[in-house]
Every structure is written in C-alpha cells, then in structure tokens.
Amino acid sequence: MRGGNAALGAAGLAAFLALAEAVPRLGLVKEEYFPPAGRVAGALGAELRDGAFWTALGDTLTGWALGLAIAVGAGVVVGVLVSVVPYLREATASTIEFLRPIPSVALIPLAVLLYGTGLGSVLVLVVYAAFWQVLIQVLYGVQDVDPVAEETARSYGLGAWARIRHVLWPTALPYVMTGVRLAAAVALILTVTAELVIGAPGLGARIAVAQTSQAVPEMYALIVVAGLLGLLINVGARSVERRALAWHQSVRGEVAV
C-alpha cells in the first residue's frame, strides 16, 4: 500500500514538472515571468554551489529553530499554569482571545523599531505566531483530562507536580505534539516572511534580492528550496510525533493499518 502511494506521488510530481516545463515552452506564459522547470533546476544547482546560499539557509534555520523552541517552551509552561491555577483560566480567557487573532505580520513595525533588521525581529514574529498554536492545544489537552482520574490521584494523596506528571501530561501530550507540529510550519512561514519583508538575513532576503534584480530562475529556485524545507520540517515533526506517542492508541492504530 505504501509502495503504491509512493509510486502515485512520484508520478504526480513528474507530471507537475512536465507541466511546468511545457507551459512556458508553449508560450502560454512568458518565460521571463515563469521560466521552464529545466532553467529553474539549473539555477538551483548554481545556488547549491554558492556558499552564500548555505549561509542564508543557516540563518533561516537558526531563526526557525530558536523561535520554535522559545514558543514551545513558553506555550507549554503558560498553558499548564493557566489550566491548573484556580480561576486563572477565566481571568485570562478574554486576553487570550483578544491577542490570539492579531496577525504576526502586524507586529513588523514594532519588531523593526525594537530590534532593527536582525535576528531579534525574526524571533518576535516567529515566537508570537507559534506560541498560540502550542498554547491553545495545551489548554484543550488539559481540558480533556478525565475528572475521575484527577480525583483518584487526589484521593491517593498525589501532589500537584505528581498529578501533572502522571495524569495531566499523558492526556495533554497528543495535543501538545499537534501544537508543536502546527507551530513548526507556522514558524517557518513567519521566518521566511520576516526575512522577505524586513530584510533580515536568510532565504527570504535572498528571494527578495533575486526578485529585485530580475533573476527570475534564481528566485523560483529559492522558493523551491523554501518549499522543500517546509516539507522536510513537516515530515520530521510527524516522525517525532509518532515516536513520542508510540504508546497512544491513535499512533498504534496507524501503524497497524
């Protein structure tokens, strides 16, 4: 079954590449705006041989990883505290609902004023966007804790930390991993966006330079790299999720199928 899915995926990719090659060659779109896939592949090969490209890729991955780590840590800690401290959930509900819908890109002027065009500005946007993905999932996960299990733990004299470790955390972990997976994708989007708009070092800034200098094949090649990076991050996040939840019935059922 998996082999068949892989073959279908490869066939779909081959068809897409053939279409991307044929459309500009047939004159359906202008090649200066949408170059054939072969030219994009050649530009990608040139990028891979350029040391500046790898520096930009490293800058993007650094901003993504740092922002994601901060967002996940803060989201888990704040989510657990808000959920277990009496009345804190009710006291913060309206504030969370007000701040959560604010688009991270709306904070670009503030980030530039505070940190200029450096890594700090990227982190502001990435952390703000990814934090809510984790926090909301943690809140949902804690809400899903079985009250009977909670009361049983209390009756056995387990302290707050023991109840969090043995009752709350196993229930909330599937939600947490979902939040981490979503946050990983959002963090990459905001990293590239910040680099593209602010001009912070990274793939986004390199895409902007290619666009302004009319290096269209190079621009598309860098966009392809960003897409592949997102694909790898998603696959990696799902792999970590499956390993972390190997004991959970959802993953066990998936493996059995």
Tab-separated table of C-alpha atoms in Angstrom:
chain	number	residue	atom	x	y	z
A	1	MET	CA	0.000	0.000	0.000
A	2	ARG	CA	2.760	2.406	0.945
A	3	GLY	CA	4.725	1.447	-2.165
A	4	GLY	CA	1.681	2.212	-4.292
A	5	ASN	CA	1.206	5.588	-2.613
A	6	ALA	CA	4.877	6.422	-3.173
A	7	ALA	CA	4.582	5.498	-6.844
A	8	LEU	CA	1.494	7.673	-7.237
A	9	GLY	CA	3.261	10.538	-5.512
A	10	ALA	CA	6.282	10.207	-7.799
A	11	ALA	CA	4.018	10.092	-10.845
A	12	GLY	CA	2.191	13.214	-9.709
A	13	LEU	CA	5.458	15.051	-9.169
A	14	ALA	CA	6.745	14.013	-12.598
A	15	ALA	CA	3.527	15.238	-14.213
A	16	PHE	CA	3.791	18.566	-12.412
A	17	LEU	CA	7.407	19.056	-13.523
A	18	ALA	CA	6.496	18.168	-17.098
A	19	LEU	CA	3.668	20.700	-16.996
A	20	ALA	CA	5.969	23.355	-15.513
A	21	GLU	CA	8.412	22.717	-18.362
A	22	ALA	CA	5.777	22.689	-21.123
A	23	VAL	CA	3.667	25.711	-20.182
A	24	PRO	CA	6.341	28.372	-20.792
A	25	ARG	CA	7.828	26.464	-23.733
A	26	LEU	CA	4.452	26.507	-25.465
A	27	GLY	CA	4.142	30.241	-24.942
A	28	LEU	CA	1.156	30.016	-22.602
A	29	VAL	CA	3.039	32.282	-20.191
A	30	LYS	CA	6.102	34.433	-20.739
A	31	GLU	CA	9.359	32.704	-19.878
A	32	GLU	CA	10.728	35.838	-18.202
A	33	TYR	CA	7.919	35.557	-15.642
A	34	PHE	CA	7.665	31.776	-15.381
A	35	PRO	CA	10.813	30.047	-16.645
A	36	PRO	CA	10.746	26.337	-17.575
A	37	ALA	CA	11.464	23.791	-14.872
A	38	GLY	CA	14.799	22.980	-16.506
A	39	ARG	CA	16.051	26.546	-16.091
A	40	VAL	CA	14.864	26.603	-12.501
A	41	ALA	CA	16.696	23.332	-11.855
A	42	GLY	CA	19.871	24.821	-13.352
A	43	ALA	CA	19.517	27.897	-11.140
A	44	LEU	CA	19.005	25.631	-8.143
A	45	GLY	CA	22.208	23.775	-8.949
A	46	ALA	CA	24.070	27.090	-9.124
A	47	GLU	CA	22.626	28.106	-5.758
A	48	LEU	CA	23.768	24.863	-4.170
A	49	ARG	CA	27.322	25.615	-5.284
A	50	ASP	CA	27.219	29.112	-3.786
A	51	GLY	CA	28.491	29.470	-0.236
A	52	ALA	CA	26.242	32.485	0.356
A	53	PHE	CA	23.216	30.277	-0.207
A	54	TRP	CA	24.225	27.924	2.598
A	55	THR	CA	24.828	30.894	4.890
A	56	ALA	CA	21.329	32.178	4.139
A	57	LEU	CA	19.869	28.709	4.718
A	58	GLY	CA	21.662	28.528	8.058
A	59	ASP	CA	20.271	31.929	9.054
A	60	THR	CA	16.738	30.799	8.211
A	61	LEU	CA	17.082	27.543	10.130
A	62	THR	CA	18.560	29.394	13.113
A	63	GLY	CA	15.649	31.825	13.305
A	64	TRP	CA	13.167	29.000	12.835
A	65	ALA	CA	14.702	26.699	15.459
A	66	LEU	CA	15.205	29.376	18.122
A	67	GLY	CA	11.751	30.838	17.619
A	68	LEU	CA	10.099	27.420	17.686
A	69	ALA	CA	11.973	26.353	20.828
A	70	ILE	CA	11.002	29.525	22.687
A	71	ALA	CA	7.382	29.297	21.542
A	72	VAL	CA	7.028	25.626	22.507
A	73	GLY	CA	8.609	26.120	25.928
A	74	ALA	CA	6.542	29.193	26.696
A	75	GLY	CA	3.334	27.679	25.302
A	76	VAL	CA	3.614	24.516	27.395
A	77	VAL	CA	4.527	26.309	30.629
A	78	VAL	CA	1.900	29.037	30.277
A	79	GLY	CA	-0.759	26.564	29.148
A	80	VAL	CA	-0.228	24.263	32.126
A	81	LEU	CA	-0.131	27.159	34.605
A	82	VAL	CA	-3.274	28.751	33.206
A	83	SER	CA	-5.061	25.396	33.339
A	84	VAL	CA	-4.093	24.232	36.834
A	85	VAL	CA	-4.098	27.501	38.794
A	86	PRO	CA	-7.638	28.155	40.081
A	87	TYR	CA	-9.539	30.971	38.310
A	88	LEU	CA	-6.527	31.818	36.128
A	89	ARG	CA	-8.163	30.310	33.030
A	90	GLU	CA	-11.240	32.527	33.462
A	91	ALA	CA	-9.108	35.575	34.217
A	92	THR	CA	-7.000	35.205	31.075
A	93	ALA	CA	-9.623	33.922	28.623
A	94	SER	CA	-10.611	37.336	27.247
A	95	THR	CA	-6.979	38.450	26.956
A	96	ILE	CA	-6.033	35.299	25.051
A	97	GLU	CA	-8.988	35.645	22.703
A	98	PHE	CA	-8.017	39.272	22.035
A	99	LEU	CA	-4.316	38.695	21.389
A	100	ARG	CA	-4.504	35.393	19.508
A	101	PRO	CA	-6.156	36.675	16.282
A	102	ILE	CA	-3.676	39.537	15.833
A	103	PRO	CA	-1.628	38.706	12.684
A	104	SER	CA	2.065	38.418	13.426
A	105	VAL	CA	2.916	40.491	10.347
A	106	ALA	CA	1.102	43.405	12.011
A	107	LEU	CA	3.947	43.429	14.548
A	108	ILE	CA	6.600	44.041	11.885
A	109	PRO	CA	6.842	47.813	12.563
A	110	LEU	CA	7.215	47.165	16.290
A	111	ALA	CA	9.802	44.432	15.724
A	112	VAL	CA	11.870	46.676	13.448
A	113	LEU	CA	11.722	49.539	15.946
A	114	LEU	CA	12.903	47.264	18.752
A	115	TYR	CA	15.489	45.085	17.005
A	116	GLY	CA	16.128	46.548	13.539
A	117	THR	CA	16.594	44.029	10.746
A	118	GLY	CA	18.420	41.424	12.791
A	119	LEU	CA	17.536	38.070	14.282
A	120	GLY	CA	15.591	39.686	17.119
A	121	SER	CA	12.908	40.952	14.761
A	122	VAL	CA	12.522	37.499	13.227
A	123	LEU	CA	12.158	35.939	16.663
A	124	VAL	CA	9.456	38.405	17.700
A	125	LEU	CA	7.273	37.396	14.764
A	126	VAL	CA	8.037	33.677	14.916
A	127	VAL	CA	7.511	33.344	18.666
A	128	TYR	CA	4.288	35.341	18.625
A	129	ALA	CA	2.784	33.266	15.818
A	130	ALA	CA	3.947	29.841	17.012
A	131	PHE	CA	3.209	30.446	20.709
A	132	TRP	CA	-0.562	30.479	20.200
A	133	GLN	CA	-0.501	27.197	18.264
A	134	VAL	CA	1.034	25.441	21.261
A	135	LEU	CA	-0.861	27.296	23.991
A	136	ILE	CA	-4.325	26.590	22.594
A	137	GLN	CA	-3.547	22.901	22.126
A	138	VAL	CA	-2.236	22.638	25.689
A	139	LEU	CA	-5.415	24.254	27.013
A	140	TYR	CA	-7.542	21.800	25.034
A	141	GLY	CA	-5.401	18.889	26.227
A	142	VAL	CA	-5.740	19.799	29.887
A	143	GLN	CA	-9.495	20.203	29.469
A	144	ASP	CA	-9.608	16.606	28.185
A	145	VAL	CA	-8.193	15.167	31.428
A	146	ASP	CA	-10.576	12.622	32.925
A	147	PRO	CA	-12.005	14.153	36.118
A	148	VAL	CA	-12.320	10.674	37.645
A	149	ALA	CA	-8.587	10.094	37.133
A	150	GLU	CA	-7.870	13.515	38.613
A	151	GLU	CA	-9.985	12.838	41.686
A	152	THR	CA	-8.455	9.385	42.080
A	153	ALA	CA	-4.970	10.901	42.053
A	154	ARG	CA	-6.030	13.405	44.684
A	155	SER	CA	-7.535	10.692	46.852
A	156	TYR	CA	-4.245	8.812	46.764
A	157	GLY	CA	-2.506	11.914	48.056
A	158	LEU	CA	-0.552	12.813	44.925
A	159	GLY	CA	0.783	16.347	44.975
A	160	ALA	CA	0.324	18.928	42.238
A	161	TRP	CA	3.550	18.005	40.440
A	162	ALA	CA	2.789	14.271	40.587
A	163	ARG	CA	-0.719	14.848	39.192
A	164	ILE	CA	0.705	16.946	36.363
A	165	ARG	CA	3.286	14.284	35.554
A	166	HIS	CA	1.147	11.155	35.797
A	167	VAL	CA	-2.369	12.343	34.953
A	168	LEU	CA	-2.361	15.668	33.120
A	169	TRP	CA	0.716	15.269	30.928
A	170	PRO	CA	-0.103	11.870	29.352
A	171	THR	CA	-3.545	13.173	28.413
A	172	ALA	CA	-2.305	16.504	27.109
A	173	LEU	CA	0.739	15.157	25.230
A	174	PRO	CA	-1.121	14.261	21.985
A	175	TYR	CA	-2.498	17.805	21.912
A	176	VAL	CA	0.943	19.231	22.668
A	177	MET	CA	2.510	17.302	19.794
A	178	THR	CA	-0.202	18.550	17.449
A	179	GLY	CA	0.566	22.090	18.582
A	180	VAL	CA	4.298	21.571	18.029
A	181	ARG	CA	3.688	20.252	14.513
A	182	LEU	CA	1.484	23.218	13.644
A	183	ALA	CA	3.903	25.636	15.281
A	184	ALA	CA	6.839	24.223	13.293
A	185	ALA	CA	5.092	25.013	9.998
A	186	VAL	CA	3.929	28.437	11.159
A	187	ALA	CA	7.412	29.267	12.445
A	188	LEU	CA	8.958	28.566	9.031
A	189	ILE	CA	6.340	30.704	7.271
A	190	LEU	CA	6.964	33.633	9.596
A	191	THR	CA	10.748	33.222	9.393
A	192	VAL	CA	10.768	33.499	5.607
A	193	THR	CA	8.152	36.274	5.709
A	194	ALA	CA	10.205	38.308	8.161
A	195	GLU	CA	13.318	37.896	6.044
A	196	LEU	CA	11.411	38.805	2.887
A	197	VAL	CA	9.703	41.906	4.301
A	198	ILE	CA	12.183	43.156	6.881
A	199	GLY	CA	15.336	42.167	5.046
A	200	ALA	CA	16.762	40.023	7.833
A	201	PRO	CA	19.477	37.624	6.631
A	202	GLY	CA	18.115	34.358	5.265
A	203	LEU	CA	16.346	32.711	2.360
A	204	GLY	CA	13.595	35.337	2.346
A	205	ALA	CA	16.052	38.185	1.913
A	206	ARG	CA	17.804	36.245	-0.839
A	207	ILE	CA	14.460	35.747	-2.623
A	208	ALA	CA	13.788	39.487	-2.386
A	209	VAL	CA	17.206	40.295	-3.869
A	210	ALA	CA	16.647	37.845	-6.730
A	211	GLN	CA	13.248	39.406	-7.443
A	212	THR	CA	14.507	43.000	-7.486
A	213	SER	CA	17.480	42.073	-9.685
A	214	GLN	CA	15.208	40.257	-12.185
A	215	ALA	CA	16.964	36.940	-11.525
A	216	VAL	CA	13.685	35.068	-12.016
A	217	PRO	CA	15.035	31.482	-12.289
A	218	GLU	CA	17.078	32.009	-9.131
A	219	MET	CA	14.001	33.418	-7.379
A	220	TYR	CA	11.945	30.340	-8.239
A	221	ALA	CA	14.826	28.074	-7.230
A	222	LEU	CA	14.920	29.677	-3.791
A	223	ILE	CA	11.156	29.355	-3.487
A	224	VAL	CA	11.527	25.653	-4.278
A	225	VAL	CA	14.127	25.379	-1.514
A	226	ALA	CA	11.740	27.025	0.933
A	227	GLY	CA	9.027	24.573	-0.096
A	228	LEU	CA	11.329	21.580	0.312
A	229	LEU	CA	12.382	22.899	3.699
A	230	GLY	CA	8.747	23.078	4.758
A	231	LEU	CA	8.188	19.523	3.523
A	232	LEU	CA	11.174	18.217	5.489
A	233	ILE	CA	10.066	20.052	8.625
A	234	ASN	CA	6.568	18.599	8.357
A	235	VAL	CA	7.878	15.068	7.807
A	236	GLY	CA	10.297	15.468	10.714
A	237	ALA	CA	7.583	16.814	13.015
A	238	ARG	CA	5.292	13.902	12.172
A	239	SER	CA	8.136	11.448	12.807
A	240	VAL	CA	8.828	12.983	16.222
A	241	GLU	CA	5.104	12.941	16.973
A	242	ARG	CA	4.840	9.234	16.142
A	243	ARG	CA	7.838	8.410	18.320
A	244	ALA	CA	6.620	10.491	21.249
A	245	LEU	CA	3.135	8.958	21.014
A	246	ALA	CA	4.147	5.379	20.212
A	247	TRP	CA	2.125	4.283	23.262
A	248	HIS	CA	-1.005	6.179	22.185
A	249	GLN	CA	-3.873	4.332	20.520
A	250	SER	CA	-4.022	6.738	17.567
A	251	VAL	CA	-0.417	6.018	16.562
A	252	ARG	CA	-0.683	2.310	17.346
A	253	GLY	CA	-3.765	2.089	15.137
A	254	GLU	CA	-1.972	3.981	12.357
A	255	VAL	CA	0.983	1.596	12.499
A	256	ALA	CA	-1.324	-1.431	12.500
A	257	VAL	CA	-3.106	-0.184	9.383
